[in-house]
Amino acid sequence: MSPLVSCILATRNRPQFLAQAISYFLRQRYANKELIIVDDSAEPAAVPESPQITYLRLNESTTLGAKLNLGIASARGELIQKLDDDDYYHPDFLSTTVRALQGQEPLATIVGCDCFLVLSAASGELTFSGHGWCAGGTLCFYRQLWQRQAFRELPRAVDWWFLKDHAPQRVKLTNPELYILVRHGAGHLWNTLGNSDVSEYFRRQRPYARRLNELLPVEDRLFYERLRV
């Protein structure tokens, strides 16, 4: 039987994105999965009842790192998949990350996307990230790795510190269509890249060869189109 994978999703005050993220989780073709949502929003979210979904509602705001740690501590799986609440995940994303992680050294390996697509919600433009990343919204690893060193309880840059703290072997996924990073105006935690603005940096990258309407089903495209209004 395929191992249980625990997907950890931290969110705050993004109810429309959370609903979309839940739909991406439910559409994953990998069957043996659970989703742990850790939410410190001002108001509780509407979360569908499902044996695969656990909703942890916090009564006061806390750091992103603390939310991720709480989610993992509450998870049942030995494989951990970090998800972001505002990005797109292909239905085969989870199957791909799990397959890449299985058989690797548990205390020395993190799987992540080496490249991905970037959607500007304002313009609808789709660009290619280039290679050499280990995208924070795609990290997959064994629970044992986290038990050795958890996420730092910081408000941002927790992915960068997690990779730095572990200095792991990185198994790189190279299909950019597995994951779309969505740039929008709703409170990004990642806004600078070196001396550059992140959104401006990605706008300078080359356009992707395929259009959004070739990659996403209609209901998902309409969701992102509504963000432009």
Short mmCIF file of C-alpha atoms in Angstrom, two decimals:
data_model
loop_
_atom_site.label_atom_id
_atom_site.label_comp_id
_atom_site.label_asym_id
_atom_site.label_seq_id
_atom_site.Cartn_x
_atom_site.Cartn_y
_atom_site.Cartn_z
CA MET A 1 0.00 0.00 0.00
CA SER A 2 1.19 3.51 -0.74
CA PRO A 3 2.37 5.42 2.35
CA LEU A 4 0.17 8.05 3.96
CA VAL A 5 1.28 11.54 2.98
CA SER A 6 0.37 14.45 5.27
CA CYS A 7 -0.06 17.73 3.42
CA ILE A 8 0.46 20.76 5.67
CA LEU A 9 -1.17 24.05 4.76
CA ALA A 10 -0.84 27.21 6.87
CA THR A 11 -3.24 30.05 6.08
CA ARG A 12 -4.38 33.45 7.28
CA ASN A 13 -7.22 35.67 6.02
CA ARG A 14 -7.37 34.19 2.52
CA PRO A 15 -10.71 32.34 2.46
CA GLN A 16 -11.05 32.38 -1.33
CA PHE A 17 -7.55 30.98 -1.81
CA LEU A 18 -8.08 28.38 0.91
CA ALA A 19 -11.17 27.02 -0.81
CA GLN A 20 -9.20 26.73 -4.04
CA ALA A 21 -6.27 25.04 -2.26
CA ILE A 22 -8.62 22.47 -0.74
CA SER A 23 -9.99 21.67 -4.19
CA TYR A 24 -6.45 21.12 -5.49
CA PHE A 25 -5.77 18.73 -2.62
CA LEU A 26 -8.96 16.76 -3.21
CA ARG A 27 -8.13 16.46 -6.92
CA GLN A 28 -4.74 14.89 -6.27
CA ARG A 29 -4.64 11.43 -7.87
CA TYR A 30 -2.52 10.10 -5.01
CA ALA A 31 -5.14 8.42 -2.83
CA ASN A 32 -3.55 7.86 0.59
CA LYS A 33 -3.35 11.45 1.75
CA GLU A 34 -4.52 13.83 4.44
CA LEU A 35 -4.64 17.61 4.63
CA ILE A 36 -3.87 19.48 7.86
CA ILE A 37 -5.00 23.12 7.69
CA VAL A 38 -3.64 25.47 10.35
CA ASP A 39 -5.58 28.73 10.33
CA ASP A 40 -5.12 31.86 12.45
CA SER A 41 -7.48 34.05 10.41
CA ALA A 42 -9.71 36.65 12.01
CA GLU A 43 -12.74 34.49 11.16
CA PRO A 44 -13.00 30.69 10.89
CA ALA A 45 -13.04 29.29 7.37
CA ALA A 46 -15.68 27.17 5.70
CA VAL A 47 -13.95 23.79 5.35
CA PRO A 48 -15.72 20.77 3.85
CA GLU A 49 -16.23 17.77 6.10
CA SER A 50 -13.94 15.00 4.95
CA PRO A 51 -12.07 12.20 6.72
CA GLN A 52 -9.01 13.39 4.79
CA ILE A 53 -9.13 16.97 6.12
CA THR A 54 -8.25 18.23 9.61
CA TYR A 55 -8.91 21.90 10.37
CA LEU A 56 -6.92 23.42 13.23
CA ARG A 57 -8.33 26.80 14.18
CA LEU A 58 -6.05 29.06 16.26
CA ASN A 59 -7.58 31.81 18.38
CA GLU A 60 -4.62 34.15 18.08
CA SER A 61 -2.14 34.92 15.34
CA THR A 62 1.18 33.12 15.31
CA THR A 63 4.16 32.76 13.02
CA LEU A 64 4.19 30.77 9.80
CA GLY A 65 6.90 28.49 11.18
CA ALA A 66 4.90 27.75 14.33
CA LYS A 67 1.81 26.91 12.26
CA LEU A 68 3.76 24.50 10.08
CA ASN A 69 5.21 22.79 13.14
CA LEU A 70 1.79 22.49 14.74
CA GLY A 71 0.41 20.98 11.55
CA ILE A 72 3.19 18.40 11.28
CA ALA A 73 2.88 17.51 14.97
CA SER A 74 -0.82 16.81 14.37
CA ALA A 75 -0.23 14.78 11.20
CA ARG A 76 -0.35 10.99 10.98
CA GLY A 77 1.87 10.38 7.96
CA GLU A 78 5.59 9.67 7.86
CA LEU A 79 5.86 11.62 4.60
CA ILE A 80 5.25 15.36 4.86
CA GLN A 81 4.26 17.61 1.95
CA LYS A 82 4.23 21.37 2.44
CA LEU A 83 1.58 23.24 0.44
CA ASP A 84 1.01 26.97 0.03
CA ASP A 85 -2.55 28.28 0.24
CA ASP A 86 -2.41 30.52 -2.85
CA ASP A 87 -0.66 28.44 -5.52
CA TYR A 88 -1.75 25.88 -8.13
CA TYR A 89 -0.91 22.17 -7.87
CA HIS A 90 -1.33 19.78 -10.79
CA PRO A 91 -3.38 16.64 -9.98
CA ASP A 92 -0.21 14.55 -10.37
CA PHE A 93 1.89 16.79 -8.13
CA LEU A 94 1.63 14.66 -4.99
CA SER A 95 2.22 11.37 -6.82
CA THR A 96 5.36 12.88 -8.35
CA THR A 97 6.85 14.20 -5.11
CA VAL A 98 6.15 10.98 -3.22
CA ARG A 99 7.66 8.83 -5.95
CA ALA A 100 10.78 11.01 -5.93
CA LEU A 101 11.13 10.79 -2.13
CA GLN A 102 10.58 7.06 -1.68
CA GLY A 103 13.80 5.10 -1.35
CA GLN A 104 15.83 8.17 -0.41
CA GLU A 105 17.72 8.60 2.86
CA PRO A 106 15.07 9.90 5.34
CA LEU A 107 17.44 12.14 7.29
CA ALA A 108 19.20 13.61 4.28
CA THR A 109 16.68 14.28 1.51
CA ILE A 110 14.17 16.96 0.56
CA VAL A 111 12.23 16.90 -2.71
CA GLY A 112 11.31 20.20 -4.37
CA CYS A 113 10.62 21.81 -7.72
CA ASP A 114 13.77 22.91 -9.53
CA CYS A 115 11.59 24.99 -11.87
CA PHE A 116 7.96 26.07 -12.04
CA LEU A 117 5.57 28.49 -13.71
CA VAL A 118 4.70 31.93 -12.40
CA LEU A 119 1.27 33.47 -12.94
CA SER A 120 0.78 37.21 -12.58
CA ALA A 121 -2.81 37.51 -11.41
CA ALA A 122 -2.89 41.17 -12.46
CA SER A 123 -2.00 40.54 -16.11
CA GLY A 124 -2.72 36.85 -16.61
CA GLU A 125 0.81 36.38 -17.96
CA LEU A 126 2.55 33.06 -17.44
CA THR A 127 6.35 32.94 -17.23
CA PHE A 128 8.98 30.25 -16.67
CA SER A 129 10.96 30.49 -13.43
CA GLY A 130 14.23 29.18 -14.80
CA HIS A 131 16.18 26.38 -13.11
CA GLY A 132 18.05 26.12 -9.82
CA TRP A 133 15.20 26.53 -7.31
CA CYS A 134 13.89 24.34 -4.53
CA ALA A 135 10.47 25.98 -4.34
CA GLY A 136 9.21 26.41 -0.77
CA GLY A 137 5.63 25.53 -1.66
CA THR A 138 6.73 22.14 -2.98
CA LEU A 139 8.95 20.71 -0.22
CA CYS A 140 8.41 17.02 0.53
CA PHE A 141 10.37 15.16 3.22
CA TYR A 142 10.22 12.46 5.86
CA ARG A 143 8.87 13.27 9.32
CA GLN A 144 12.22 12.09 10.75
CA LEU A 145 13.97 15.02 9.08
CA TRP A 146 11.58 17.49 10.72
CA GLN A 147 11.94 15.74 14.09
CA ARG A 148 15.68 16.38 13.96
CA GLN A 149 15.16 20.10 13.26
CA ALA A 150 11.70 21.66 12.97
CA PHE A 151 10.82 24.81 11.05
CA ARG A 152 12.11 27.91 12.73
CA GLU A 153 9.20 29.78 14.31
CA LEU A 154 9.60 32.86 12.13
CA PRO A 155 7.00 34.92 10.26
CA ARG A 156 8.67 34.40 6.85
CA ALA A 157 11.60 32.76 5.03
CA VAL A 158 10.94 29.51 6.90
CA ASP A 159 11.53 27.40 3.78
CA TRP A 160 14.94 29.00 3.21
CA TRP A 161 15.96 28.35 6.82
CA PHE A 162 14.64 24.78 6.75
CA LEU A 163 16.81 24.00 3.72
CA LYS A 164 19.78 25.77 5.29
CA ASP A 165 19.37 24.01 8.65
CA HIS A 166 19.32 20.57 7.03
CA ALA A 167 21.65 21.14 4.04
CA PRO A 168 20.01 18.07 2.49
CA GLN A 169 20.44 16.27 -0.76
CA ARG A 170 17.82 17.90 -2.97
CA VAL A 171 15.86 15.73 -5.35
CA LYS A 172 14.80 18.17 -8.03
CA LEU A 173 11.55 17.94 -9.97
CA THR A 174 11.95 19.40 -13.45
CA ASN A 175 8.43 19.44 -14.90
CA PRO A 176 7.43 23.12 -14.55
CA GLU A 177 3.73 22.38 -15.08
CA LEU A 178 3.41 20.55 -11.76
CA TYR A 179 3.33 23.80 -9.77
CA ILE A 180 2.28 27.37 -10.57
CA LEU A 181 3.39 30.13 -8.21
CA VAL A 182 0.66 32.78 -8.20
CA ARG A 183 1.63 36.42 -7.67
CA HIS A 184 -1.31 38.52 -6.47
CA GLY A 185 -1.98 41.40 -4.12
CA ALA A 186 -3.16 39.54 -1.03
CA GLY A 187 -0.34 39.73 1.48
CA HIS A 188 2.65 37.83 0.10
CA LEU A 189 5.31 36.83 2.61
CA TRP A 190 7.95 36.55 -0.13
CA ASN A 191 8.54 39.96 -1.68
CA THR A 192 12.30 40.33 -2.20
CA LEU A 193 14.88 38.28 -4.07
CA GLY A 194 18.34 39.62 -3.39
CA ASN A 195 18.02 43.29 -4.25
CA SER A 196 15.02 42.76 -6.54
CA ASP A 197 11.27 42.81 -6.09
CA VAL A 198 10.05 39.23 -6.56
CA SER A 199 7.15 40.11 -8.85
CA GLU A 200 9.37 42.34 -10.99
CA TYR A 201 12.02 39.61 -11.18
CA PHE A 202 9.54 37.07 -12.53
CA ARG A 203 8.05 39.58 -14.98
CA ARG A 204 11.49 39.75 -16.60
CA GLN A 205 11.61 36.00 -17.18
CA ARG A 206 10.68 34.52 -20.54
CA PRO A 207 7.02 33.81 -21.30
CA TYR A 208 6.03 30.17 -21.12
CA ALA A 209 5.32 28.39 -24.41
CA ARG A 210 1.84 27.25 -23.38
CA ARG A 211 -1.03 29.46 -22.30
CA LEU A 212 -2.99 29.14 -19.08
CA ASN A 213 -6.06 27.90 -20.99
CA GLU A 214 -3.97 24.96 -22.21
CA LEU A 215 -2.95 23.97 -18.67
CA LEU A 216 -5.90 24.57 -16.34
CA PRO A 217 -9.56 23.54 -16.41
CA VAL A 218 -12.13 26.26 -16.96
CA GLU A 219 -13.16 26.67 -13.30
CA ASP A 220 -9.57 27.27 -12.21
CA ARG A 221 -8.89 29.78 -14.99
CA LEU A 222 -12.03 31.68 -14.04
CA PHE A 223 -10.87 31.84 -10.42
CA TYR A 224 -7.60 33.50 -11.42
CA GLU A 225 -9.31 35.79 -13.91
CA ARG A 226 -11.54 37.11 -11.13
CA LEU A 227 -8.42 38.18 -9.22
CA ARG A 228 -7.78 40.81 -11.91
CA VAL A 229 -10.99 42.68 -11.12
#
